[in-house]
CSV table of C-alpha atoms and ligand atoms in Angstrom, one decimal:
chain,number,residue,atom,x,y,z
A,1,MET,CA,0.0,0.0,0.0
A,2,LYS,CA,1.2,3.5,-0.9
A,3,ILE,CA,-0.3,6.6,0.6
A,4,LYS,CA,0.5,10.2,-0.5
A,5,SER,CA,-0.6,13.2,1.4
A,6,PHE,CA,-0.2,16.9,1.1
A,7,ALA,CA,-0.8,19.7,3.7
A,8,PRO,CA,-0.3,23.4,2.8
A,9,GLY,CA,1.8,26.0,4.5
A,10,LYS,CA,0.5,29.5,5.1
A,11,ILE,CA,1.4,33.2,5.0
A,12,ILE,CA,-0.1,36.0,7.0
A,13,LEU,CA,-1.4,38.5,4.5
A,14,PHE,CA,-2.4,41.1,7.0
A,15,GLY,CA,-2.4,41.7,10.7
A,16,GLU,CA,0.7,40.1,12.2
A,17,HIS,CA,1.6,41.6,15.6
A,18,SER,CA,-1.6,43.6,15.8
A,19,VAL,CA,-3.4,40.2,16.1
A,20,VAL,CA,-1.6,39.7,19.4
A,21,HIS,CA,-3.3,42.9,20.6
A,22,ASN,CA,-6.9,41.8,19.7
A,23,ARG,CA,-7.0,43.2,16.2
A,24,PRO,CA,-8.1,41.0,13.2
A,25,ALA,CA,-5.7,39.3,10.8
A,26,ILE,CA,-5.9,37.4,7.5
A,27,ALA,CA,-4.0,34.2,6.8
A,28,VAL,CA,-3.8,32.4,3.5
A,29,ALA,CA,-3.0,28.7,2.9
A,30,ILE,CA,-0.6,28.3,0.0
A,31,ASN,CA,-0.1,25.6,-2.5
A,32,ARG,CA,3.4,24.9,-1.2
A,33,GLY,CA,3.7,22.7,1.8
A,34,VAL,CA,4.6,19.2,2.9
A,35,ASN,CA,4.2,16.1,0.8
A,36,VAL,CA,4.3,12.8,2.7
A,37,GLU,CA,4.7,9.4,1.0
A,38,LEU,CA,4.1,6.3,3.1
A,39,SER,CA,4.6,2.7,1.9
A,40,SER,CA,3.8,-0.4,3.8
A,41,ARG,CA,6.4,-2.9,5.1
A,42,GLU,CA,6.0,-6.5,6.2
A,43,ASP,CA,8.1,-6.1,9.3
A,44,ASN,CA,7.7,-3.8,12.3
A,45,ILE,CA,10.3,-1.2,11.4
A,46,VAL,CA,9.3,2.4,10.8
A,47,HIS,CA,11.8,4.1,8.5
A,48,VAL,CA,11.7,7.9,8.5
A,49,ASN,CA,13.3,10.0,5.8
A,50,VAL,CA,13.3,13.8,5.8
A,51,PRO,CA,15.4,14.7,2.7
A,52,VAL,CA,15.6,18.5,3.3
A,53,ILE,CA,17.5,18.0,6.6
A,54,ASP,CA,19.3,14.8,5.5
A,55,TYR,CA,17.6,12.8,8.1
A,56,GLU,CA,17.1,9.1,8.0
A,57,ALA,CA,16.3,6.8,10.9
A,58,GLU,CA,14.7,3.5,11.8
A,59,HIS,CA,12.7,2.6,14.9
A,60,GLU,CA,11.0,-0.6,15.9
A,61,LEU,CA,7.3,-0.9,16.8
A,62,THR,CA,6.8,-2.5,20.2
A,63,ASN,CA,3.3,-3.1,21.3
A,64,SER,CA,2.1,-1.1,18.3
A,65,LYS,CA,4.0,2.0,19.3
A,66,LEU,CA,7.5,3.5,18.6
A,67,ASN,CA,9.8,3.9,21.5
A,68,TYR,CA,10.5,7.5,21.0
A,69,VAL,CA,10.8,10.3,23.5
A,70,ILE,CA,11.1,14.0,22.5
A,71,ASP,CA,14.0,16.0,23.7
A,72,SER,CA,12.3,19.2,25.1
A,73,GLN,CA,15.4,21.3,24.5
A,74,LYS,CA,16.0,20.5,20.8
A,75,LYS,CA,12.5,20.9,19.3
A,76,MET,CA,13.4,19.1,16.1
A,77,ILE,CA,11.1,19.0,13.1
A,78,THR,CA,11.2,15.2,13.4
A,79,ASP,CA,9.5,15.4,16.8
A,80,TYR,CA,6.3,16.4,15.1
A,81,ILE,CA,6.6,13.4,12.8
A,82,TYR,CA,7.1,10.9,15.7
A,83,GLU,CA,4.4,12.4,17.8
A,84,ALA,CA,2.0,12.1,14.9
A,85,ILE,CA,2.9,8.5,14.3
A,86,ASN,CA,2.6,7.6,17.9
A,87,LEU,CA,-1.0,8.7,18.2
A,88,PHE,CA,-2.0,5.5,16.4
A,89,GLU,CA,-1.8,1.8,17.1
A,90,LEU,CA,0.2,0.3,14.3
A,91,ASP,CA,0.5,-3.5,13.6
A,92,LYS,CA,3.1,-3.2,10.8
A,93,GLY,CA,5.9,-1.0,10.0
A,94,PHE,CA,6.3,1.4,7.0
A,95,ASN,CA,8.6,3.7,5.2
A,96,ILE,CA,7.7,7.4,5.4
A,97,THR,CA,9.3,10.2,3.4
A,98,VAL,CA,8.4,13.7,4.6
A,99,ASP,CA,9.2,16.2,1.8
A,100,ILE,CA,9.2,19.8,3.1
A,101,ASN,CA,8.7,22.0,0.0
A,102,MET,CA,8.9,25.2,1.8
A,103,TYR,CA,11.3,27.0,4.2
A,104,LEU,CA,11.7,25.7,7.7
A,105,GLY,CA,11.4,28.1,10.6
A,106,ALA,CA,10.6,31.0,8.4
A,107,GLY,CA,7.0,31.8,9.6
A,108,LEU,CA,5.3,29.7,6.9
A,109,GLY,CA,3.8,27.1,9.3
A,110,SER,CA,6.2,24.3,8.3
A,111,SER,CA,5.8,22.4,11.6
A,112,ALA,CA,2.0,22.5,11.3
A,113,ALA,CA,2.2,21.3,7.7
A,114,VAL,CA,4.5,18.4,8.6
A,115,THR,CA,2.3,17.4,11.5
A,116,VAL,CA,-1.0,17.6,9.6
A,117,SER,CA,0.4,15.8,6.5
A,118,THR,CA,1.9,13.0,8.6
A,119,LEU,CA,-1.3,12.6,10.7
A,120,LYS,CA,-3.3,12.2,7.5
A,121,ALA,CA,-1.0,9.6,5.9
A,122,VAL,CA,-0.5,7.6,9.1
A,123,SER,CA,-4.2,7.7,10.0
A,124,LEU,CA,-5.1,6.2,6.7
A,125,TYR,CA,-2.4,3.5,7.2
A,126,ALA,CA,-4.0,2.7,10.6
A,127,ASN,CA,-7.4,2.4,8.9
A,128,LYS,CA,-8.8,5.5,10.5
A,129,ASP,CA,-10.3,8.1,8.2
A,130,LEU,CA,-10.3,11.1,10.5
A,131,SER,CA,-12.4,14.2,10.0
A,132,LYS,CA,-10.6,17.5,9.4
A,133,ASP,CA,-11.8,18.8,12.7
A,134,LYS,CA,-10.2,15.8,14.4
A,135,ILE,CA,-6.9,16.3,12.5
A,136,ALA,CA,-6.8,20.0,13.4
A,137,LYS,CA,-7.3,19.2,17.0
A,138,MET,CA,-4.7,16.4,17.1
A,139,ALA,CA,-2.2,18.6,15.2
A,140,ARG,CA,-2.7,21.5,17.6
A,141,SER,CA,-2.2,19.3,20.7
A,142,ILE,CA,1.1,18.0,19.1
A,143,GLU,CA,2.2,21.6,18.5
A,144,ILE,CA,1.4,22.6,22.1
A,145,LYS,CA,3.2,19.5,23.5
A,146,ILE,CA,6.4,20.3,21.5
A,147,GLN,CA,6.4,24.1,21.5
A,148,GLY,CA,4.7,24.7,24.8
A,149,ALA,CA,2.2,27.1,23.2
A,150,ALA,CA,0.7,27.4,19.8
A,151,SER,CA,-2.1,29.4,18.3
A,152,PRO,CA,-4.6,27.4,16.2
A,153,ILE,CA,-3.8,29.4,13.1
A,154,ASP,CA,-1.1,27.3,11.5
A,155,THR,CA,-2.7,23.9,12.2
A,156,SER,CA,-6.1,25.2,10.9
A,157,MET,CA,-4.5,26.6,7.7
A,158,SER,CA,-2.7,23.3,7.0
A,159,THR,CA,-5.9,21.3,7.7
A,160,TYR,CA,-8.7,23.3,6.1
A,161,GLY,CA,-6.8,25.5,3.6
A,162,GLY,CA,-8.4,28.6,2.2
A,163,ILE,CA,-8.3,32.1,3.6
A,164,ILE,CA,-9.0,32.6,7.2
A,165,TYR,CA,-10.0,35.9,8.9
A,166,ILE,CA,-9.1,35.9,12.6
A,167,ASP,CA,-11.4,38.3,14.4
A,168,ASN,CA,-10.6,40.4,17.4
A,169,GLU,CA,-11.7,37.7,19.8
A,170,PHE,CA,-9.5,35.2,18.0
A,171,ARG,CA,-12.3,33.3,16.3
A,172,LEU,CA,-11.4,31.9,12.9
A,173,GLU,CA,-13.8,32.6,10.0
A,174,ARG,CA,-13.2,31.0,6.6
A,175,LEU,CA,-13.7,33.6,3.8
A,176,ASN,CA,-15.5,32.8,0.6
A,177,VAL,CA,-12.9,34.0,-2.0
A,178,ASN,CA,-13.1,33.3,-5.7
A,179,MET,CA,-10.2,35.4,-7.0
A,180,GLN,CA,-6.7,34.2,-7.8
A,181,LEU,CA,-4.0,35.3,-5.4
A,182,PRO,CA,-0.7,34.9,-7.2
A,183,LEU,CA,2.1,35.4,-4.7
A,184,ILE,CA,5.9,35.3,-4.5
A,185,VAL,CA,7.6,34.3,-1.3
A,186,SER,CA,11.3,35.2,-0.8
A,187,ASN,CA,13.4,34.1,2.2
A,188,CYS,CA,16.1,36.4,3.6
A,189,GLN,CA,17.6,33.3,5.3
A,190,ILE,CA,17.9,35.0,8.7
A,191,SER,CA,15.4,33.8,11.3
A,192,GLY,CA,13.5,36.4,13.4
A,193,ASN,CA,12.9,35.6,17.0
A,194,THR,CA,9.1,35.7,17.3
A,195,GLY,CA,9.0,35.8,21.1
A,196,LYS,CA,11.5,38.7,21.3
A,197,LEU,CA,9.8,40.6,18.5
A,198,VAL,CA,6.3,40.2,20.1
A,199,GLU,CA,7.8,41.4,23.4
A,200,SER,CA,9.5,44.4,21.8
A,201,VAL,CA,6.2,45.5,20.2
A,202,ARG,CA,4.4,45.0,23.6
A,203,GLN,CA,7.0,47.3,25.3
A,204,LYS,CA,6.6,49.9,22.5
A,205,TYR,CA,2.8,49.8,23.0
A,206,GLU,CA,3.3,50.3,26.8
A,207,LYS,CA,5.6,53.2,26.3
A,208,TYR,CA,3.6,54.9,23.5
A,209,PRO,CA,0.1,53.6,24.0
A,210,LYS,CA,-1.8,56.2,22.0
A,211,ILE,CA,0.6,56.2,19.0
A,212,VAL,CA,1.0,52.4,18.8
A,213,GLY,CA,-2.6,51.9,19.6
A,214,HIS,CA,-3.5,54.0,16.6
A,215,ILE,CA,-1.1,52.0,14.5
A,216,PHE,CA,-2.8,48.8,15.5
A,217,ASP,CA,-6.1,50.4,14.7
A,218,ALA,CA,-4.8,51.3,11.2
A,219,MET,CA,-3.8,47.6,10.8
A,220,GLU,CA,-7.3,46.6,11.9
A,221,ASN,CA,-8.8,48.8,9.2
A,222,ILE,CA,-6.5,47.3,6.6
A,223,ALA,CA,-7.5,43.7,7.6
A,224,ASN,CA,-11.2,44.6,7.6
A,225,ASP,CA,-11.1,46.4,4.3
A,226,ALA,CA,-8.9,43.7,2.8
A,227,LYS,CA,-11.5,41.1,4.0
A,228,THR,CA,-14.2,42.9,2.0
A,229,ALA,CA,-11.9,43.3,-1.1
A,230,LEU,CA,-11.1,39.6,-1.1
A,231,GLU,CA,-14.7,38.6,-0.7
A,232,GLU,CA,-15.7,41.0,-3.6
A,233,GLY,CA,-12.8,39.8,-5.8
A,234,ASN,CA,-11.3,43.3,-5.9
A,235,GLY,CA,-7.5,42.6,-6.3
A,236,ASP,CA,-6.8,46.3,-7.2
A,237,VAL,CA,-6.4,47.4,-3.6
A,238,ILE,CA,-4.6,44.4,-2.2
A,239,GLY,CA,-1.1,45.6,-3.2
A,240,ASP,CA,-1.7,49.1,-1.7
A,241,TYR,CA,-3.0,47.5,1.5
A,242,MET,CA,0.2,45.4,1.7
A,243,ASN,CA,2.5,48.4,1.2
A,244,ILE,CA,0.6,50.4,3.9
A,245,ASN,CA,0.6,47.5,6.3
A,246,GLN,CA,4.4,47.1,5.7
A,247,GLY,CA,4.9,50.8,6.6
A,248,LEU,CA,3.0,50.3,9.8
A,249,LEU,CA,5.1,47.1,10.6
A,250,ASP,CA,8.2,49.2,10.0
A,251,SER,CA,7.0,51.8,12.4
A,252,ILE,CA,6.7,49.3,15.3
A,253,GLY,CA,10.2,48.1,14.8
A,254,VAL,CA,9.9,44.6,13.2
A,255,ASN,CA,11.4,45.4,9.8
A,256,THR,CA,15.1,45.0,8.9
A,257,LEU,CA,17.4,46.6,6.4
A,258,GLU,CA,17.6,43.4,4.4
A,259,LEU,CA,13.8,42.9,4.3
A,260,SER,CA,13.3,46.5,3.2
A,261,ASP,CA,15.8,46.0,0.5
A,262,MET,CA,14.0,42.9,-0.8
A,263,LEU,CA,10.6,44.7,-0.5
A,264,TYR,CA,11.6,47.7,-2.5
A,265,LYS,CA,13.4,45.6,-5.1
A,266,ILE,CA,10.4,43.4,-5.7
A,267,ARG,CA,8.1,46.4,-6.0
A,268,SER,CA,10.6,47.9,-8.6
A,269,TYR,CA,10.4,44.6,-10.5
A,270,GLY,CA,6.7,45.1,-10.8
A,271,ALA,CA,5.0,43.6,-7.8
A,272,SER,CA,1.8,45.4,-7.0
A,273,GLY,CA,2.5,45.2,-3.2
A,274,SER,CA,4.9,43.6,-0.8
A,275,LYS,CA,5.4,43.2,2.9
A,276,LEU,CA,7.1,41.0,5.5
A,277,THR,CA,5.0,38.1,6.7
A,278,GLY,CA,5.0,36.6,10.2
A,279,SER,CA,7.0,38.1,13.0
A,280,GLY,CA,9.6,40.0,10.9
A,281,GLY,CA,13.2,40.5,12.1
A,282,GLY,CA,14.1,38.3,9.2
A,283,GLY,CA,12.2,35.4,7.7
A,284,CYS,CA,10.2,35.9,4.5
A,285,ILE,CA,8.6,38.6,2.4
A,286,ILE,CA,5.5,38.2,0.3
A,287,ALA,CA,4.6,40.0,-2.9
A,288,TYR,CA,1.3,40.2,-4.6
A,289,THR,CA,2.0,39.7,-8.3
A,290,PRO,CA,-1.2,39.7,-10.5
A,291,GLU,CA,0.9,40.6,-13.5
A,292,ASN,CA,4.3,39.5,-14.8
A,293,ILE,CA,4.9,37.0,-12.1
A,294,ASP,CA,7.5,35.0,-14.1
A,295,GLU,CA,9.7,38.0,-14.8
A,296,ILE,CA,9.5,39.2,-11.2
A,297,TYR,CA,10.2,35.7,-10.0
A,298,ASP,CA,13.3,35.4,-12.3
A,299,LYS,CA,14.7,38.7,-10.9
A,300,ILE,CA,14.2,38.1,-7.2
A,301,SER,CA,15.1,34.4,-7.3
A,302,ALA,CA,18.5,35.3,-8.7
A,303,GLU,CA,19.2,36.9,-5.3
A,304,TYR,CA,17.1,35.0,-2.7
A,305,PRO,CA,15.5,31.6,-2.3
A,306,THR,CA,12.1,32.2,-3.7
A,307,PHE,CA,9.0,30.4,-4.8
A,308,LYS,CA,5.8,31.3,-6.6
A,309,CYS,CA,2.5,30.2,-5.0
A,310,GLU,CA,-1.2,30.5,-5.0
A,311,LEU,CA,-4.0,30.2,-2.6
A,312,SER,CA,-4.7,26.6,-1.7
A,313,ASN,CA,-8.3,26.0,-1.1
A,314,ASN,CA,-8.5,22.4,-0.1
A,315,GLY,CA,-6.3,21.9,2.9
A,316,VAL,CA,-4.9,18.5,3.7
A,317,GLU,CA,-5.5,15.9,1.0
A,318,ALA,CA,-4.4,12.3,0.6
A,319,SER,CA,-4.7,9.4,-1.9
A,320,ILE,CA,-4.0,5.7,-1.7
A,321,THR,CA,-2.0,5.3,-4.9
A,322,ASP,CA,-1.1,1.6,-5.0
A,323,ASP,CA,-3.4,-0.5,-2.9
A,324,LYS,CA,-2.1,-4.1,-3.3
B,401,MEV,C1,3.9,35.3,13.9
B,401,MEV,O1,3.8,34.5,12.7
B,401,MEV,C2,2.8,36.3,13.9
B,401,MEV,C3,2.8,37.2,15.1
B,401,MEV,O2,1.6,38.0,15.0
B,401,MEV,C4,2.7,36.4,16.4
B,401,MEV,C5,1.5,35.6,16.6
B,401,MEV,O3,0.4,36.0,16.1
B,401,MEV,O4,1.6,34.6,17.3
B,401,MEV,C6,3.9,38.1,15.1
């Protein structure tokens, strides 16, 4: 038996940082993510292969489980895979390859996509066809166990796909969007420290409550107007909203010289708008490129690791490709 699964990564289109202060945000599942391929074995060995980090290991199933304990200090991407496998009772071993077709630790939800895609493939192997609600719940509990804390955004995006509006009470609402959303994601290859950046913004808010409060309010207006624009299929304003949101993110101190350089370059190459995505301080930029995406991609990818992507509507998917 061969099972293939895919779970998307995500970008934050609007509202990072302000969302921490009860303002809305918009997250988009992208058609880049994590492909898992699982093939059955006749013995009780589980062979795990993660090509992007050159990882290969074998573990034995004893009493239907793997004898694997996570190291709380290291927080390895493989922890998510083993935790997902060990939620099931497994009679027979398998080979599993986890292909991460996105950047790790760059704010794109790679750990959630790894977890969700692995859960989907292994659950089918264990003869359990879980609902998406169940997968999202299990994935979030794995993220909490490994990371100590996790918002439901990443695991929801990887499970359900689509575009999600996070309202100011942190409820997630799936938007009905029928327009294309051609995007470019470029990685500056320096990781921002989310915890430190969130704390620095909190301190700025405490020091300048009126000014920073109004910046959050402006971010809120952008997210709300963008929600309407997306629902109405009005792409004309998206680029402007991104550029304005970027200016506001700069003003609260989460931008960097390198990110700025990338953002202005990609605008000069023809992107209709660009901004950092996630916590900033490094990580990735996103650009909205309704026109000339290939030319813009060629130019920016000559300088930075880059991919083109689109909205992924379906969330996690799997197929049993060779059922012998
Ligand atoms: C990080 O991807 C987004 C932040 O808004 C933090 C968070 O919402 O947890 C900066």
